[in-house]
CSV table of C-alpha atoms in Angstrom, one decimal:
chain,number,residue,atom,x,y,z
A,130,MET,CA,1.7,-19.9,-31.8
A,131,ASN,CA,1.1,-16.5,-33.6
A,132,ASP,CA,2.9,-13.3,-32.7
A,133,ILE,CA,-0.1,-11.9,-30.7
A,134,GLU,CA,-0.3,-15.1,-28.6
A,135,HIS,CA,3.5,-15.1,-28.1
A,136,ASN,CA,3.5,-11.4,-27.0
A,137,HIS,CA,0.7,-12.0,-24.6
A,138,LYS,CA,2.4,-15.0,-23.1
A,139,GLN,CA,5.5,-12.9,-22.6
A,140,GLU,CA,3.4,-10.1,-21.0
A,141,LEU,CA,2.0,-12.5,-18.4
A,142,ASN,CA,5.5,-12.9,-17.0
A,143,PHE,CA,6.2,-9.2,-16.7
A,144,PRO,CA,6.5,-7.9,-13.1
A,145,ILE,CA,4.0,-6.0,-11.1
A,146,GLY,CA,4.9,-2.4,-10.1
A,147,VAL,CA,4.3,-1.4,-6.5
A,148,PHE,CA,5.0,2.0,-5.0
A,149,ASP,CA,4.8,3.9,-1.7
A,150,SER,CA,6.2,7.0,0.0
A,151,GLY,CA,8.7,4.8,1.9
A,152,VAL,CA,8.9,1.5,3.6
A,153,GLY,CA,5.2,1.1,4.5
A,154,GLY,CA,4.3,-0.4,1.1
A,155,LEU,CA,6.5,-3.4,2.0
A,156,THR,CA,3.5,-4.6,4.1
A,157,VAL,CA,1.6,-4.8,0.8
A,158,VAL,CA,4.6,-6.6,-0.9
A,159,ARG,CA,4.7,-9.0,2.0
A,160,GLU,CA,1.0,-10.0,1.4
A,161,ILE,CA,1.5,-10.2,-2.4
A,162,ILE,CA,4.4,-12.6,-1.9
A,163,ARG,CA,2.3,-14.7,0.5
A,164,ASN,CA,-0.8,-14.8,-1.8
A,165,LEU,CA,0.8,-14.6,-5.2
A,166,PRO,CA,4.2,-16.3,-4.8
A,167,GLU,CA,4.7,-16.9,-8.5
A,168,GLU,CA,4.5,-13.1,-9.4
A,169,ARG,CA,7.6,-10.9,-9.6
A,170,MET,CA,7.6,-7.3,-8.3
A,171,ILE,CA,9.4,-4.1,-8.9
A,172,TYR,CA,9.0,-1.8,-5.8
A,173,PHE,CA,9.7,1.9,-5.6
A,174,GLY,CA,9.9,3.6,-2.2
A,175,ASP,CA,10.0,7.4,-2.3
A,176,THR,CA,12.2,7.6,0.8
A,177,ALA,CA,13.6,11.0,-0.2
A,178,ARG,CA,10.2,12.6,0.0
A,179,VAL,CA,8.4,10.7,2.7
A,180,PRO,CA,6.0,11.4,4.3
A,181,TYR,CA,3.2,12.0,1.7
A,182,GLY,CA,0.5,12.5,4.3
A,183,SER,CA,1.1,16.2,4.9
A,184,LYS,CA,1.6,17.2,1.3
A,185,SER,CA,-1.0,18.7,-1.1
A,186,LYS,CA,-3.0,16.8,-3.7
A,187,GLU,CA,-1.1,18.4,-6.5
A,188,THR,CA,2.2,17.4,-5.1
A,189,ILE,CA,1.1,13.8,-4.5
A,190,LEU,CA,-0.3,13.6,-8.1
A,191,ARG,CA,3.0,14.9,-9.5
A,192,TYR,CA,5.1,12.4,-7.4
A,193,SER,CA,2.8,9.5,-8.4
A,194,ARG,CA,3.0,10.3,-12.1
A,195,GLN,CA,6.8,10.4,-11.9
A,196,ILE,CA,7.0,7.0,-10.2
A,197,ILE,CA,4.5,5.4,-12.5
A,198,ARG,CA,6.5,6.6,-15.6
A,199,PHE,CA,9.6,5.0,-14.0
A,200,LEU,CA,7.7,1.7,-13.4
A,201,GLN,CA,6.3,1.7,-16.9
A,202,ARG,CA,9.8,2.0,-18.3
A,203,LYS,CA,10.6,-1.2,-16.3
A,204,GLY,CA,7.9,-3.0,-18.3
A,205,VAL,CA,5.3,-3.7,-15.5
A,206,LYS,CA,2.0,-5.4,-16.4
A,207,ALA,CA,0.0,-3.8,-13.5
A,208,ILE,CA,0.6,-1.3,-10.8
A,209,VAL,CA,-0.3,-1.3,-7.1
A,210,VAL,CA,-0.5,2.1,-5.4
A,211,ALA,CA,0.6,0.8,-2.0
A,212,CYS,CA,0.1,4.2,-0.3
A,213,ASN,CA,-3.2,5.4,1.1
A,214,THR,CA,-2.5,9.1,0.5
A,215,ALA,CA,-1.6,8.5,-3.1
A,216,SER,CA,-4.6,6.2,-3.5
A,217,ALA,CA,-6.8,9.0,-2.1
A,218,PHE,CA,-5.4,11.8,-4.1
A,219,ALA,CA,-3.9,10.4,-7.3
A,220,LEU,CA,-5.5,7.0,-8.2
A,221,GLU,CA,-8.6,8.1,-10.1
A,222,GLU,CA,-6.5,10.6,-12.1
A,223,VAL,CA,-3.7,8.3,-13.1
A,224,LYS,CA,-6.2,5.5,-13.9
A,225,LYS,CA,-7.5,7.7,-16.8
A,226,GLU,CA,-4.0,8.1,-18.1
A,227,MET,CA,-2.9,4.5,-18.1
A,228,ASP,CA,-3.5,1.5,-20.4
A,229,ILE,CA,-2.6,-1.1,-17.8
A,230,PRO,CA,-4.5,-2.2,-14.7
A,231,ILE,CA,-4.0,-0.2,-11.5
A,232,ILE,CA,-5.3,-0.8,-8.0
A,233,GLY,CA,-5.0,1.2,-4.8
A,234,VAL,CA,-5.3,0.2,-1.1
A,235,ILE,CA,-8.4,2.1,0.0
A,236,LYS,CA,-11.3,0.4,-1.8
A,237,PRO,CA,-10.3,-3.2,-0.7
A,238,GLY,CA,-10.0,-2.1,2.9
A,239,ALA,CA,-13.3,-0.2,2.9
A,240,GLU,CA,-15.2,-3.1,1.4
A,241,VAL,CA,-14.0,-5.5,4.1
A,242,ALA,CA,-14.7,-3.1,6.9
A,243,VAL,CA,-18.3,-2.8,5.7
A,244,LYS,CA,-18.7,-6.6,5.8
A,245,ALA,CA,-17.0,-6.8,9.2
A,246,THR,CA,-18.9,-4.2,11.3
A,247,LYS,CA,-21.8,-5.4,13.4
A,248,ASN,CA,-22.8,-2.1,15.1
A,249,GLY,CA,-22.3,0.2,12.1
A,250,ARG,CA,-19.5,2.2,13.7
A,251,ILE,CA,-16.1,2.0,11.8
A,252,GLY,CA,-12.9,3.9,12.8
A,253,VAL,CA,-10.2,4.9,10.3
A,254,ILE,CA,-6.7,5.9,11.3
A,255,GLY,CA,-4.4,7.4,8.6
A,256,THR,CA,-2.2,10.3,7.6
A,257,GLU,CA,-3.5,13.8,7.5
A,258,GLY,CA,-3.9,13.6,3.7
A,259,THR,CA,-5.9,10.4,3.8
A,260,VAL,CA,-8.2,11.6,6.6
A,261,LYS,CA,-8.8,15.0,5.0
A,262,SER,CA,-9.7,13.3,1.7
A,263,HIS,CA,-12.5,11.3,3.6
A,264,MET,CA,-12.0,8.7,0.9
A,265,TYR,CA,-12.6,5.8,3.3
A,266,LYS,CA,-15.8,7.5,4.6
A,267,LYS,CA,-17.1,8.1,1.0
A,268,LEU,CA,-16.5,4.5,-0.1
A,269,ILE,CA,-17.9,3.0,3.1
A,270,GLN,CA,-21.0,5.2,3.0
A,271,ASN,CA,-21.5,4.4,-0.7
A,272,HIS,CA,-22.0,0.8,0.4
A,273,ASN,CA,-24.2,1.7,3.4
A,274,ASP,CA,-25.0,5.3,4.2
A,275,LYS,CA,-26.2,4.4,7.7
A,276,ILE,CA,-22.6,3.4,8.8
A,277,GLN,CA,-20.9,6.0,11.0
A,278,VAL,CA,-17.2,6.6,10.2
A,279,ILE,CA,-15.0,8.1,12.8
A,280,GLU,CA,-11.6,9.3,11.3
A,281,LYS,CA,-8.4,10.1,13.2
A,282,ALA,CA,-5.2,11.4,11.7
A,283,CYS,CA,-2.0,9.9,13.3
A,284,PRO,CA,0.8,11.9,11.6
A,285,LEU,CA,3.6,10.8,13.8
A,286,PHE,CA,3.1,7.1,13.2
A,287,VAL,CA,4.8,7.1,9.8
A,288,PRO,CA,8.1,8.8,10.9
A,289,LEU,CA,8.2,6.5,14.0
A,290,VAL,CA,7.8,3.4,11.8
A,291,GLU,CA,10.4,4.7,9.3
A,292,GLU,CA,12.8,5.1,12.2
A,293,GLY,CA,12.2,1.5,13.3
A,294,LEU,CA,10.7,2.6,16.7
A,295,LEU,CA,7.9,0.0,16.6
A,296,LYS,CA,7.9,-0.9,20.3
A,297,ASP,CA,9.5,2.3,21.6
A,298,SER,CA,7.8,3.9,24.6
A,299,VAL,CA,7.4,7.1,22.5
A,300,THR,CA,5.4,5.2,19.9
A,301,VAL,CA,3.2,3.5,22.6
A,302,GLU,CA,2.5,6.9,24.2
A,303,MET,CA,1.5,8.5,20.9
A,304,ALA,CA,-0.7,5.5,20.1
A,305,HIS,CA,-2.5,6.0,23.4
A,306,ARG,CA,-3.1,9.7,22.6
A,307,TYR,CA,-4.3,9.1,19.1
A,308,LEU,CA,-6.5,6.1,19.9
A,309,LYS,CA,-8.1,7.5,23.1
A,310,ASP,CA,-11.1,9.1,21.5
A,311,LEU,CA,-11.6,6.2,19.0
A,312,LYS,CA,-11.7,3.8,21.9
A,313,ALA,CA,-14.4,5.9,23.6
A,314,SER,CA,-16.5,6.1,20.4
A,315,HIS,CA,-17.7,2.5,20.6
A,316,ILE,CA,-16.4,1.4,17.1
A,317,ASP,CA,-16.3,-2.3,16.5
A,318,THR,CA,-14.0,-2.1,13.4
A,319,LEU,CA,-10.8,-0.2,12.9
A,320,ILE,CA,-9.2,0.3,9.5
A,321,LEU,CA,-5.4,0.6,9.6
A,322,GLY,CA,-5.5,3.3,6.9
A,323,CYS,CA,-1.8,3.6,6.1
A,324,THR,CA,0.5,0.9,4.9
A,325,HIS,CA,2.9,1.7,7.7
A,326,TYR,CA,0.3,1.0,10.4
A,327,PRO,CA,0.1,-2.9,10.2
A,328,LEU,CA,3.6,-2.8,11.6
A,329,LEU,CA,2.1,-1.2,14.7
A,330,ARG,CA,-0.7,-3.8,14.8
A,331,SER,CA,0.2,-5.3,18.2
A,332,THR,CA,0.3,-1.9,19.9
A,333,VAL,CA,-3.0,-0.9,18.4
A,334,ARG,CA,-4.5,-4.2,19.4
A,335,GLU,CA,-3.3,-3.9,22.9
A,336,ILE,CA,-4.9,-0.4,23.3
A,337,MET,CA,-8.1,-1.0,21.4
A,338,GLY,CA,-8.8,-4.5,22.8
A,339,GLU,CA,-9.5,-8.0,21.4
A,340,GLU,CA,-13.2,-7.2,20.6
A,341,ILE,CA,-12.3,-4.7,17.9
A,342,THR,CA,-11.8,-6.0,14.3
A,343,LEU,CA,-8.7,-4.6,12.8
A,344,VAL,CA,-8.7,-4.3,9.0
A,345,ASN,CA,-5.4,-4.5,7.2
A,346,PRO,CA,-5.8,-3.1,3.7
A,347,ALA,CA,-2.5,-4.5,2.7
A,348,TYR,CA,-3.9,-8.1,2.9
A,349,GLU,CA,-7.1,-7.1,1.2
A,350,THR,CA,-5.2,-5.3,-1.6
A,351,ALA,CA,-3.2,-8.5,-2.3
A,352,LYS,CA,-6.5,-10.4,-2.7
A,353,GLY,CA,-7.8,-7.6,-4.9
A,354,LEU,CA,-4.7,-7.7,-7.1
A,355,GLU,CA,-5.3,-11.4,-7.6
A,356,GLU,CA,-8.8,-10.7,-8.9
A,357,LEU,CA,-7.5,-7.9,-11.0
A,358,LEU,CA,-4.9,-10.0,-12.7
A,359,LYS,CA,-7.4,-12.8,-13.3
A,360,SER,CA,-10.0,-10.5,-14.8
A,361,HIS,CA,-7.3,-9.1,-17.2
A,362,ASN,CA,-5.9,-12.6,-17.9
A,363,LEU,CA,-2.5,-11.4,-16.6
A,364,ARG,CA,-1.6,-14.1,-14.1
A,365,THR,CA,1.9,-15.5,-14.5
A,366,THR,CA,1.9,-18.7,-16.7
A,367,ALA,CA,1.9,-22.1,-15.0
A,368,GLU,CA,5.5,-23.1,-16.0
A,369,ASN,CA,6.8,-20.2,-13.9
A,370,HIS,CA,4.8,-21.2,-10.8
A,371,GLY,CA,7.1,-22.0,-7.9
A,372,ILE,CA,10.2,-20.6,-9.5
A,373,GLU,CA,12.1,-18.4,-7.1
A,374,GLN,CA,11.3,-14.9,-8.4
A,375,SER,CA,13.8,-12.0,-8.2
A,376,HIS,CA,12.0,-9.0,-7.0
A,377,GLU,CA,13.6,-5.6,-7.6
A,378,PHE,CA,13.7,-2.7,-5.1
A,379,TYR,CA,14.3,0.9,-5.8
A,380,VAL,CA,14.4,4.0,-3.5
A,381,SER,CA,15.0,7.7,-3.9
A,382,ASP,CA,17.3,7.9,-0.8
A,383,ALA,CA,18.8,5.9,2.1
A,384,GLU,CA,19.0,2.5,0.4
A,385,GLU,CA,21.0,0.8,3.2
A,386,LYS,CA,18.4,1.8,5.8
A,387,PHE,CA,15.6,0.6,3.5
A,388,MET,CA,17.3,-2.8,3.0
A,389,GLU,CA,17.7,-3.3,6.7
A,390,PHE,CA,14.0,-2.5,7.3
A,391,ALA,CA,12.9,-4.7,4.4
A,392,ARG,CA,14.8,-7.7,5.6
A,393,SER,CA,13.1,-7.4,9.0
A,394,ILE,CA,9.6,-7.7,7.6
A,395,LEU,CA,9.7,-9.6,4.2
A,396,PRO,CA,9.6,-13.4,4.1
A,397,SER,CA,12.4,-13.6,1.5
A,398,ASN,CA,15.8,-11.9,1.8
A,399,ILE,CA,16.7,-8.8,-0.2
A,400,HIS,CA,20.2,-8.7,-1.7
A,401,THR,CA,20.3,-5.3,-3.3
A,402,VAL,CA,18.4,-2.0,-3.2
A,403,ASN,CA,18.9,0.4,-6.1
A,404,LEU,CA,19.1,4.2,-5.7
A,405,ILE,CA,17.2,6.3,-8.2
A,406,ASN,CA,18.0,9.9,-7.2
A,407,ASN,CA,16.6,11.5,-10.4
A,408,ILE,CA,13.0,10.4,-10.1
A,409,GLU,CA,11.9,14.0,-10.7
A,410,GLU,CA,13.1,13.6,-14.3
A,411,PHE,CA,10.7,10.8,-15.1
């Protein structure tokens, strides 16, 4: 084996970097673990600066660059922007600046929604930033400009999820308020356009009804990541398949709260969460 082949073989076993504004991106991590169990992940949750949805494009771009530099120093082979707002505002810019593959969560979800709709009416719920970017609408209508896209910002969903109030009466009441107009608009497909929102799936399902197709971009992103790694010949080598991988988790604040939340939704246990309180310096 020559040096180039040896270096590439080593690179295959490098981790995948995943980042989000807080705990929501763990829904993407969960799907990656289920679909690519042999891959190792380094996750960064920007818990000190959550939520991203109400911040400007310039701020989101600055935050994303800082986190990507941190993940690159950790030697990741690919990056998943597991945040709809950062995918909308920063993905195209940072793609130009990077020499490793990067994927966001919007494109995979949009493509599946286009395939799923029967009546050509798709709803999107997301943060203020994601909705104002109209990124889902643009991607959907690039596929089919006859599809109607009805967007609705649900800004309180992220803090409610971050507080663990998934089944609380306040969350259910807010869901009814947010989804009322969408329910009346005769959509047949609804994109959960924020990585926090799959954690409210049962509440959304109850309000919208069984006949609505709910699209979870977290699952579609995991499938998209699999294709991305294959196309760049970056899948972990066969001898590592099935070995218990040690994922690493980093946050910018409140590591104990993050660990408690992560343990409640991930299929494997988390033993440590590392605090990085100088992310602005990266």
